[in-house]
Coordinates of C-alpha atoms in Angstrom, one line a residue:
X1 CA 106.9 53.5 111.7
X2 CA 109.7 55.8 110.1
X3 CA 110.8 56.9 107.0
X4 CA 112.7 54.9 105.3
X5 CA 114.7 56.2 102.0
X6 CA 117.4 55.6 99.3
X7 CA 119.1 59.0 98.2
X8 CA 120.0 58.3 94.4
X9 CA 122.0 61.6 94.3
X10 CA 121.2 64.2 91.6
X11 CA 120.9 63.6 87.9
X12 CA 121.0 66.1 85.3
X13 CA 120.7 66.2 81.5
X14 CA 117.3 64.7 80.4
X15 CA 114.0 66.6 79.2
X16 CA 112.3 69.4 80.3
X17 CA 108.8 69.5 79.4
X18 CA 108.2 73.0 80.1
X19 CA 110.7 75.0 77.4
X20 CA 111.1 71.8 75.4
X21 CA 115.3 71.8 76.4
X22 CA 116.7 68.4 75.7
X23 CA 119.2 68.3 78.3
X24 CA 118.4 71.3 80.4
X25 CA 116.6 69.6 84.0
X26 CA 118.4 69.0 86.8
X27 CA 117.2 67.5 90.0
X28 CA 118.0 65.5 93.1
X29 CA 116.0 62.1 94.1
X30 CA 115.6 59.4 96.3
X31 CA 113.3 56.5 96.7
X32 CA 111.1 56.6 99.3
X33 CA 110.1 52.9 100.7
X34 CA 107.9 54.7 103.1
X35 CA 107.5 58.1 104.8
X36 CA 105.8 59.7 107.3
X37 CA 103.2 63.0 106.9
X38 CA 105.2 64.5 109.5
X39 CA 108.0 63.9 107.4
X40 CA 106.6 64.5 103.5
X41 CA 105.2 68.1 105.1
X42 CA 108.6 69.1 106.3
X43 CA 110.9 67.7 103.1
X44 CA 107.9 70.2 101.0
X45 CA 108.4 73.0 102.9
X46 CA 111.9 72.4 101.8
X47 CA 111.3 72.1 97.9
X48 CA 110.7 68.1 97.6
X49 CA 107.9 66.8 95.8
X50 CA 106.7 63.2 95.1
X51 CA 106.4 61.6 92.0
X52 CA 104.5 57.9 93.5
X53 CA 107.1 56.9 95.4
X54 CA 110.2 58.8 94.0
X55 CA 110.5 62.3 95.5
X56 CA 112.8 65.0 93.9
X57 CA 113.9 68.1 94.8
X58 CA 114.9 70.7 91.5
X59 CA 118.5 71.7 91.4
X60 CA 116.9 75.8 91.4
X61 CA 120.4 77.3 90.3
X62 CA 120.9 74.7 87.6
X63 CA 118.0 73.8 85.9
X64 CA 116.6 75.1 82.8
X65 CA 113.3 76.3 84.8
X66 CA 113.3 76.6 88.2
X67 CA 110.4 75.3 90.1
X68 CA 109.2 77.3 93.4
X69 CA 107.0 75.7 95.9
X70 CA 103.7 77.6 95.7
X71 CA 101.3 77.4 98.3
X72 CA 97.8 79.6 98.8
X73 CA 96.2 80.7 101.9
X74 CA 93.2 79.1 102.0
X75 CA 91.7 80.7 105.0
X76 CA 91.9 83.9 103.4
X77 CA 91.1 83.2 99.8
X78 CA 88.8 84.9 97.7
X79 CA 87.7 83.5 94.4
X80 CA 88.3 86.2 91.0
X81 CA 85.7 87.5 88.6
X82 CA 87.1 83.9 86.4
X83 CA 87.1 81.8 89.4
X84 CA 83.3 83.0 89.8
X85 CA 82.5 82.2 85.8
X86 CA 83.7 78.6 86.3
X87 CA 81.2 78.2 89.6
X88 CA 78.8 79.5 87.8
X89 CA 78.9 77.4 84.5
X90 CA 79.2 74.6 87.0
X91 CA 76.1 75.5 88.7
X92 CA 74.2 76.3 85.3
X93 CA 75.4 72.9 83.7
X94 CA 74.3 71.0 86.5
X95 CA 70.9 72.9 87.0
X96 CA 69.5 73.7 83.1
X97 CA 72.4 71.6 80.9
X98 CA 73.6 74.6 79.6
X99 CA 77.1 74.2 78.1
X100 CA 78.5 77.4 77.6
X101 CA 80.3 78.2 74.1
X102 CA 84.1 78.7 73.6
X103 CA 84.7 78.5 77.2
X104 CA 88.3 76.2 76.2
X105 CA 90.2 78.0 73.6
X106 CA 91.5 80.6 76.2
X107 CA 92.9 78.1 78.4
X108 CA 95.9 76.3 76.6
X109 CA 97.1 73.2 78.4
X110 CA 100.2 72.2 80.0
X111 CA 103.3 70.8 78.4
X112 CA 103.2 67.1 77.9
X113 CA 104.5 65.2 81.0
X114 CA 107.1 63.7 79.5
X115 CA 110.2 63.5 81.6
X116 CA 111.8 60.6 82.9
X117 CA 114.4 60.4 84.9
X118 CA 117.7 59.0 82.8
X119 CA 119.1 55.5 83.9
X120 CA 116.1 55.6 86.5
X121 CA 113.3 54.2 84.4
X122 CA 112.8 51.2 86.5
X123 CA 112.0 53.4 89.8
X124 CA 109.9 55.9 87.9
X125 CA 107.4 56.2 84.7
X126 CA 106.7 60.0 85.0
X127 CA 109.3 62.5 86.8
X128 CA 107.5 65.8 87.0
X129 CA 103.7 66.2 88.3
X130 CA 101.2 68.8 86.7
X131 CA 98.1 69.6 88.7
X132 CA 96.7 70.0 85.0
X133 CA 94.8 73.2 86.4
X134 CA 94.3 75.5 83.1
X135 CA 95.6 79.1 82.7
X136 CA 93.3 81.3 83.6
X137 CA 93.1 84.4 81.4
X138 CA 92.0 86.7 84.0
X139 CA 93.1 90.5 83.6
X140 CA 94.4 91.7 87.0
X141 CA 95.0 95.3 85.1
X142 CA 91.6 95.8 84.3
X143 CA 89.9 94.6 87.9
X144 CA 92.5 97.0 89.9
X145 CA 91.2 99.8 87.9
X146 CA 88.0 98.8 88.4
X147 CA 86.9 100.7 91.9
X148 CA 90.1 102.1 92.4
X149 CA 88.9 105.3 93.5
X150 CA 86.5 104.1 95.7
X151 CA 89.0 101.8 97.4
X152 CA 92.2 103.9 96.9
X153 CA 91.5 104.8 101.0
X154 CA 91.6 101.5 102.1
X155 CA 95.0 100.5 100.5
X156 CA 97.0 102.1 103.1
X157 CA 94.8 100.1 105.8
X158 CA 95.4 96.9 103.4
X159 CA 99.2 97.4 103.5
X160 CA 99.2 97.8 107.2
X161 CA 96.9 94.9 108.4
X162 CA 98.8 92.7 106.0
X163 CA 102.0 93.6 108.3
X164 CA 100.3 93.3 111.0
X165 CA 99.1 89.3 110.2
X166 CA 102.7 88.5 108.6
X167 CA 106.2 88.7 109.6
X168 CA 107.9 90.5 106.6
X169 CA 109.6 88.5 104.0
X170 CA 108.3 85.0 105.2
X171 CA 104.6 84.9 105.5
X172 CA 104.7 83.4 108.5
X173 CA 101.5 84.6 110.6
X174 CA 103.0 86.7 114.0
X175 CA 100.5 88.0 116.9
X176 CA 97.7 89.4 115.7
X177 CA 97.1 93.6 116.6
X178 CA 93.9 95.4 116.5
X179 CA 94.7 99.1 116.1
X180 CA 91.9 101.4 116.0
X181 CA 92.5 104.8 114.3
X182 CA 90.8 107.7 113.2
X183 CA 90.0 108.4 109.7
X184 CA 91.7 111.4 108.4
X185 CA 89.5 114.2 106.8
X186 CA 87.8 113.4 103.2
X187 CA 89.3 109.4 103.6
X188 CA 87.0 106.7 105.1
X189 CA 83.5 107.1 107.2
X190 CA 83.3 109.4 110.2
X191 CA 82.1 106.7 113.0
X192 CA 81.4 110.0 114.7
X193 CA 78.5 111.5 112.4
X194 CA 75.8 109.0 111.0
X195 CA 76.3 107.6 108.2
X196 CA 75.9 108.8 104.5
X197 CA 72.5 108.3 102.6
X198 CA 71.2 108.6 98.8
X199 CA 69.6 112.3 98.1
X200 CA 66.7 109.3 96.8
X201 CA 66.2 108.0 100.2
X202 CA 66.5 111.2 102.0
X203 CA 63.7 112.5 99.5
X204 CA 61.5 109.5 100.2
X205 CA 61.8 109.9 104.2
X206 CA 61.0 113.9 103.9
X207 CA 57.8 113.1 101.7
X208 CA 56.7 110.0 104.4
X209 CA 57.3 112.8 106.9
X210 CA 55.1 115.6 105.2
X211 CA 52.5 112.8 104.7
X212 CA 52.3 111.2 107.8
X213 CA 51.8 114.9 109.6
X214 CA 49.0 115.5 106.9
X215 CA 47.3 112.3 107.9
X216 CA 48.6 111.0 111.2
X217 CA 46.1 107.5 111.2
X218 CA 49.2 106.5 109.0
X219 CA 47.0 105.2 105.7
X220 CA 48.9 107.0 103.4
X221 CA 48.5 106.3 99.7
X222 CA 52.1 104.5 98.5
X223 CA 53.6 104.5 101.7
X224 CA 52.8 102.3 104.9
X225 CA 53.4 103.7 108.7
X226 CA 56.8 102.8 109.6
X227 CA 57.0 101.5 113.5
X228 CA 61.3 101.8 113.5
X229 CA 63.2 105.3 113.6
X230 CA 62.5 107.0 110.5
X231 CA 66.0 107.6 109.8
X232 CA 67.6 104.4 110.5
X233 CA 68.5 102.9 106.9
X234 CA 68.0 99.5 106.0
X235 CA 70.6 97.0 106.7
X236 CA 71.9 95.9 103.5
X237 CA 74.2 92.7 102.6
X238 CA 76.7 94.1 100.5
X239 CA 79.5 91.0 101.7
X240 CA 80.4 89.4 98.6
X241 CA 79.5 85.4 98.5
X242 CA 82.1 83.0 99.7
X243 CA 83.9 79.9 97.9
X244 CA 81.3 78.2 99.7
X245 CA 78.6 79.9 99.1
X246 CA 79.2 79.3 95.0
X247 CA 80.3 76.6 94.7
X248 CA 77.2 74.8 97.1
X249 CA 74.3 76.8 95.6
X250 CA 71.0 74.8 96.2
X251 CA 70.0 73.2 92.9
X252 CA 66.2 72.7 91.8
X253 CA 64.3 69.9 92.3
X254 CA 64.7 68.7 88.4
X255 CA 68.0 69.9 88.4
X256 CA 69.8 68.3 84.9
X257 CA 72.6 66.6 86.2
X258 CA 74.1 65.8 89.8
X259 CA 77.4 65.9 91.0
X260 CA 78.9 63.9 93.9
X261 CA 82.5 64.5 94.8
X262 CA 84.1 61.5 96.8
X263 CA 87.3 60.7 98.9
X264 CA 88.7 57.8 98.3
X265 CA 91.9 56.5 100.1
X266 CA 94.3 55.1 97.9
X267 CA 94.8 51.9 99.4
X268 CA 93.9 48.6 97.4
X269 CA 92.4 47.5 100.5
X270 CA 89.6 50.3 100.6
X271 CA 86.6 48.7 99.0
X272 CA 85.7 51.9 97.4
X273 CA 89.2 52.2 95.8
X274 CA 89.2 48.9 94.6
X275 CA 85.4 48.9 92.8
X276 CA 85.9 52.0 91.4
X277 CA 89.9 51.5 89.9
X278 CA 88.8 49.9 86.7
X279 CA 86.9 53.0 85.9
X280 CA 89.4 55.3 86.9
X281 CA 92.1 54.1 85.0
X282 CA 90.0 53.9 81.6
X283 CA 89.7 57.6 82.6
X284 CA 93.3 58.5 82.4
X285 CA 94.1 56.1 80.0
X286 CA 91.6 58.5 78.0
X287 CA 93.1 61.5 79.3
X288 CA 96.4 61.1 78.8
X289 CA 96.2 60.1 75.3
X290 CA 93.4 63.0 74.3
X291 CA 95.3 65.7 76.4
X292 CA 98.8 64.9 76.2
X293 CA 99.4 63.0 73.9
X294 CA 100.4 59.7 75.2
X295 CA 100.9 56.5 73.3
X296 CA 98.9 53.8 74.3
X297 CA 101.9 52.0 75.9
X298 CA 102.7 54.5 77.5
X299 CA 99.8 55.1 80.2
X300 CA 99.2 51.4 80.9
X301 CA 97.8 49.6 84.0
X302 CA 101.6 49.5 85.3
X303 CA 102.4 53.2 84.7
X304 CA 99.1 53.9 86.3
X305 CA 99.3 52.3 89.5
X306 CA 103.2 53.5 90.0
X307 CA 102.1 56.6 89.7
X308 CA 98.9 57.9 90.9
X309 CA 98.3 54.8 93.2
X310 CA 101.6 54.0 94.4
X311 CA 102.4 56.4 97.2
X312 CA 104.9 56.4 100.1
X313 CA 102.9 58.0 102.8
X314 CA 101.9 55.3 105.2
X315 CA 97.7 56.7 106.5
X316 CA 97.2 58.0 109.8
X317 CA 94.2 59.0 112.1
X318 CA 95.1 60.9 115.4
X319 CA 92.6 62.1 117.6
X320 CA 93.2 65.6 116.8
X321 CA 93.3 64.8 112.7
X322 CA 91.0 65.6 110.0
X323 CA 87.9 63.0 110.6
X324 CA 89.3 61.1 107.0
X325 CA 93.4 60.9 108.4
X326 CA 96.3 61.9 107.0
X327 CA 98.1 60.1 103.6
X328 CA 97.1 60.3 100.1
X329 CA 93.4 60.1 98.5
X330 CA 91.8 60.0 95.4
X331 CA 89.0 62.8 94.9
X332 CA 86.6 61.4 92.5
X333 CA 84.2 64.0 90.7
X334 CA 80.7 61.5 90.0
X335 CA 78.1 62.7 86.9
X336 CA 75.1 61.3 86.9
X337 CA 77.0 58.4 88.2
X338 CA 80.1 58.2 85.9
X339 CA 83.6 59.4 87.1
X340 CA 84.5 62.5 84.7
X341 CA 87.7 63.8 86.8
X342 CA 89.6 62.4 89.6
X343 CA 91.9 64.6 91.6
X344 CA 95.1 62.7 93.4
X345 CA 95.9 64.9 96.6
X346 CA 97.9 64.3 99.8
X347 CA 96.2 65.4 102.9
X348 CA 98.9 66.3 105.4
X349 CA 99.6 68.0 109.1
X350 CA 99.6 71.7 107.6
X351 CA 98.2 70.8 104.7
X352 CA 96.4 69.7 101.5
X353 CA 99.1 69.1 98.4
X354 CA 97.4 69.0 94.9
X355 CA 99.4 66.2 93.4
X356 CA 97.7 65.6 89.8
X357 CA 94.6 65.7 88.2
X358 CA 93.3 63.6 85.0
X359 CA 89.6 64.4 83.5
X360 CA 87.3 63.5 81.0
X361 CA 88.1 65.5 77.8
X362 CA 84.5 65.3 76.7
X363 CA 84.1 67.5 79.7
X364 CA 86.8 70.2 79.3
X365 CA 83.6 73.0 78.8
X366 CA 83.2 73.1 82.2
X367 CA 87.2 73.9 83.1
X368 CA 87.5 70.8 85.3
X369 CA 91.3 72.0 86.1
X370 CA 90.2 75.0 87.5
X371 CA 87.1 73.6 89.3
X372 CA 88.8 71.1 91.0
X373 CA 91.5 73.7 92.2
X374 CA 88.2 75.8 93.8
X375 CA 87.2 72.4 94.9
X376 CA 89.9 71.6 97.1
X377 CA 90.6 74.9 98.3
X378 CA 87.1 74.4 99.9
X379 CA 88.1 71.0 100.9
X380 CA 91.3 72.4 102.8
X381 CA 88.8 75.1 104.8
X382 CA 86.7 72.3 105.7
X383 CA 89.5 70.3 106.7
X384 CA 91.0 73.4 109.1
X385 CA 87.7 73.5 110.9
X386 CA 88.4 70.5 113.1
X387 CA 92.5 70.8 112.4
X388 CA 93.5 74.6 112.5
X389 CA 96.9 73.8 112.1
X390 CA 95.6 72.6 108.5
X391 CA 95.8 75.6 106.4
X392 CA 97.6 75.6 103.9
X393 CA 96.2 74.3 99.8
X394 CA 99.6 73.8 98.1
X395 CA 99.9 73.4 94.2
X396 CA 103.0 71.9 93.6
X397 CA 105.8 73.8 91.8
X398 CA 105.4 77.4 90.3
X399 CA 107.3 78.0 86.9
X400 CA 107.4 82.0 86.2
X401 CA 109.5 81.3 83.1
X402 CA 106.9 79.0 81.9
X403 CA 103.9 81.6 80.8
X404 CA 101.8 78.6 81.4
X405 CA 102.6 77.2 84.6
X406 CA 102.0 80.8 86.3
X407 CA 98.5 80.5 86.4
X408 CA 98.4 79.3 89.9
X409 CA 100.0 82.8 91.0
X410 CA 96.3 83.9 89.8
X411 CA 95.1 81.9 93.2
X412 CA 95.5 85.0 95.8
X413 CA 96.9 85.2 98.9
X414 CA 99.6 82.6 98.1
X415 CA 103.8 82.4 99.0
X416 CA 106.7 81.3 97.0
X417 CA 109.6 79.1 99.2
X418 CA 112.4 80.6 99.2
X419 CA 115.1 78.3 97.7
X420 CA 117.7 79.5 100.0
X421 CA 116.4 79.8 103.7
X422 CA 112.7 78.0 102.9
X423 CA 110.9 80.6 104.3
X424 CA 107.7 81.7 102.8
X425 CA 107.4 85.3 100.9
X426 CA 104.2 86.7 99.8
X427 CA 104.3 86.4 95.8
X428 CA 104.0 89.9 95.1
X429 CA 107.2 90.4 96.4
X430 CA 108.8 88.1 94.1
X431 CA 107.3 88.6 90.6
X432 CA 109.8 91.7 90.1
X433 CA 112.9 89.5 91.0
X434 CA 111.6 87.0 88.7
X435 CA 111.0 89.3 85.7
X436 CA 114.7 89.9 85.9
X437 CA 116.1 86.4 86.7
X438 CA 114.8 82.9 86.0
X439 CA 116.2 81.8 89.7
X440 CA 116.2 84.1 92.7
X441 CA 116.5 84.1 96.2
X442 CA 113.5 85.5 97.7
X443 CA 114.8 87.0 101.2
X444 CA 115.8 89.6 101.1
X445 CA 118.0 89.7 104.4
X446 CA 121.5 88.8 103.3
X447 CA 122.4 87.7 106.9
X448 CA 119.4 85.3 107.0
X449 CA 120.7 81.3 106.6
X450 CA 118.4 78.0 106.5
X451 CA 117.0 77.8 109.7
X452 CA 116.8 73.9 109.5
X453 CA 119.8 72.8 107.7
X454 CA 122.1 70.0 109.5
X455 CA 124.3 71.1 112.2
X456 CA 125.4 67.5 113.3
X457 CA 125.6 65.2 110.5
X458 CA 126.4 62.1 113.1
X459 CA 123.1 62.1 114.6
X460 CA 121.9 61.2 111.1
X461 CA 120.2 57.8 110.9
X462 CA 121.6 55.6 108.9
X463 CA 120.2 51.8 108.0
X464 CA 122.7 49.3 107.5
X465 CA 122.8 45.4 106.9
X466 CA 119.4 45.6 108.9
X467 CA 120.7 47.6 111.5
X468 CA 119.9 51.5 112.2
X469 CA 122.7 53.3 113.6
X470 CA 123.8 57.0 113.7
X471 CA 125.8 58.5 110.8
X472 CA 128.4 58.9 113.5
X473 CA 128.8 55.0 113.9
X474 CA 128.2 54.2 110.6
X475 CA 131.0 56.4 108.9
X476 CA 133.5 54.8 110.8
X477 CA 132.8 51.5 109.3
X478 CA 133.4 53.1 105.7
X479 CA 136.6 54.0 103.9
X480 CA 135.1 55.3 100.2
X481 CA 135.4 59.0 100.2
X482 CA 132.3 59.5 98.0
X483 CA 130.3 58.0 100.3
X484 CA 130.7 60.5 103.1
X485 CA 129.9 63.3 100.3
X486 CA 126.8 61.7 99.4
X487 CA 125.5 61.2 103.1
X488 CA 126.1 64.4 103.5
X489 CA 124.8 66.0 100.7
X490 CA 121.5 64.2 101.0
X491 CA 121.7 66.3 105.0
X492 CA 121.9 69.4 103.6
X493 CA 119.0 69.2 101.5
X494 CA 117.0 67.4 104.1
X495 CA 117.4 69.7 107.1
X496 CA 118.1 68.4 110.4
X497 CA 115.1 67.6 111.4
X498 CA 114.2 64.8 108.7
X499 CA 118.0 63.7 108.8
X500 CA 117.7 62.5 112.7
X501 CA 114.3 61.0 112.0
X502 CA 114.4 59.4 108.4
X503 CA 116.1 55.6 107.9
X504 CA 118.9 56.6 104.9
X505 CA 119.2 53.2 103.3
X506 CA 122.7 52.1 102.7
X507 CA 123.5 49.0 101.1

């Protein structure tokens, strides 16, 4: 089945919830009656994002903040010293009960969600979606001086595998090349000569030696005959543990509390869904209110279901999918058999998209935002081992003039979208732009153009009194001028790709 969608053309002057401007956002939308995977992963990698069934796409130059896509690498993510804390008071919660003291005050909240779009209030309740992750006050300065001359010899090899993985200024991964070199004098280990030991264990072997010539039988007092090369030291396990390995620790027997974490599609015809939906919306009713702020009539049953259970993508299961499909899913976090946070993600060909997540306040010691985050990025490597094309975690928009939105530049190795040619750049190559300018194009070749924009507007598809037809047809059967600027304008921001297979509604 194809996409089919109503561009509503862009609208400006309404709220921003992130610097509090009254009529500072600016955005494009349309109304998506249905949509593909195939089609929701190409319109992100081109700045789009869904809001339930209303997708929108910032106007970057015009807006009061921009908002870049952000997306992480999951394959090659390793969690931070504060990504390791929140594991761990996980783990400790759910094995002893211990709740940790003052673990909240250091991680402010987002700005209220309260944008709609003007004189769209019908098609929408909410406009902008906030994973609700919380900052994370880690200090980068302090853990890059940490160890820095011990690993101020590998930087150079850093820098030059990370070239070797990437194609500069997009991210994109390019052939892979193994290059073996030699170590120059005084910087890395000599493969050549064997390898360095403690003056401690040196002493120890030159005493076993002495002893065991004294007293060949080999009962030595202290010491017990050694059957392996005496100068062969012990293998040791210095590799740090992985996401995994934290955040799956075996718990004791009489562990405290347990914790289930379970998909759900979101699909009032999943049995699962439906039993567990009364719960789930006390739960954000209760969120909502406690967190943000919301009156009571203003996170009802309605507002609910448009917008965390209403989506556009239609669910698919190829043969060569993830075993749970493609299209959107509730990820339900179970305590002792209560639901304390749900997380609303999209599950799609290249990747997994954090759309929103609403949590228990009673529950905010154990950082739930930034738990879940860790959660899914584990989810997403599970996910790649039967679908390698699956990657990708992506968390929605990144806000560098909002000093609280740019925690999820603390979730390393991760690319901004450029908002000029869509291509990915690592995002320590954009942080200095962005000190200096709120919106920036993050290529830096002048020459280089969107890759994907529309070339041939006729072969756009176009649905008409029940009919599709190309743009090519269609535009011959119109005489408003404005019309042909809107078509148009919806296939520049759509690329050519989702222009020839997207239905545009016209009525």
């Amino acid at each position: 089945m194809a996409s089919v969608v109503e561009y509503k053309g862009p609208k400006g002057g309404y709220h921003c919830g992130y610097c509090d401007s009254e009529e500072g956002k600016v955005s494009y939308g349309m109304w998506a009656h249905s949509m593909t995977v195939r089609d929701y992963q190409d319109l992100i990698d081109r700045g789009w994002r869904r809001s339930g069934k209303y997708v929108y796409k910032p106007v970057m130059n015009q807006t009061c903040c921009p908002q870049y896509t952000i997306r992480c690498r999951s394959l090659q993510f390793q969690p931070s010293k504060s990504h390791k804390k929140v594991l761990k008071k996980m783990l400790k919660f759910l094995a002893k009960g211990e709740i940790s003291k003052g673990n909240c005050e250091d991680e402010p909240m987002e700005p209220t969600m309260e944008d709609a779009v003007a004189g769209d209030v019908a098609l929408i309740n909410k406009l902008d979606l906030q994973c609700d992750l919380k900052t994370l006050q880690e200090s980068l300065e302090s853990e890059e001086k940490k160890g820095r001359s011990a690993k101020k010899a590998e930087s150079n090899d850093l820098i030059q595998s990370q070239h070797t993985e990437e194609k500069l200024g997009t991210g994109e991964p390019s052939h892979s090349v193994e290059v073996q070199t030699v170590p120059k004098p005084g910087k890395g280990a000599d493969l050549s000569k064997p390898p360095c030991r403690k003056a401690k264990e040196i002493r120890k072997e030159r005493k076993r030696l002495k002893l065991m010539q004294q007293n060949p039988a080999g009962k030595l007092e202290g010491f017990q005959a050694h059957p392996e090369p005496l100068f062969l030291p012990k293998p040791k396990s210095n590799q740090p543990k992985s996401l995994e390995d934290l955040i799956f620790e075996s718990l004791p027997e009489n562990a405290s509390h347990k914790l289930e974490v379970r998909l759900v599609p979101v699909s009032f015809e999943d049995p699962e869904f439906k039993s567990s939906f009364s719960q789930s919306f006390s739960l954000y009713v209760k969120y909502q209110m406690a967190i943000h702020q919301d009156p009571p009539d203003e996170c009802g049953k309605t507002e609910f279901t448009r917008f965390l259970c209403s989506s556009p993508l239609k669910a698919e299961n190829p043969p060569n999918g993830p075993d749970c499909g493609y299209g959107s899913f509730h990820q339900q976090y179970w305590l002792d058999g209560k639901i304390i946070a749900v997380g609303v993600i999209d599950i799609l060909p290249h990747c997994v998209s954090s759309v929103y997540l609403y949590y228990d306040p009673d529950y905010s010691f154990l950082s739930l935002g930034v738990y879940s985050a860790l959660r899914e990025i584990a989810f997403t490597r599970q996910l790649h081992e039967k679908t390698p094309q699956l990657s990708y975690y992506y968390m929605g928009f990144y806000i560098h003039s909002c000093p609280k939105m740019k925690y999820k530049g603390h979730y390393r190795p991760s690319d901004l979208l450029c908002p000029e040619t869509y291509v990915w750049v690592p995002i320590e190559q954009c942080l200095s732009s962005l000190e200096n300018s709120k919106y920036c194009r993050f290529n830096q070749d002048p020459e280089a153009v969107d890759e994907g924009r529309t070339k041939e507007p006729d072969r756009l598809q176009v649905y008409h009194k029940k009919t599709t037809m190309p743009y090519g047809v269609y535009r011959k059967q119109q005489k408003d001028p404005s019309e042909e600027a809107a078509v148009l304008q919806y296939a520049s921001l759509v690329g050519q790709a989702c222009s020839e297979r997207m239905l545009l509604f016209r009525s």
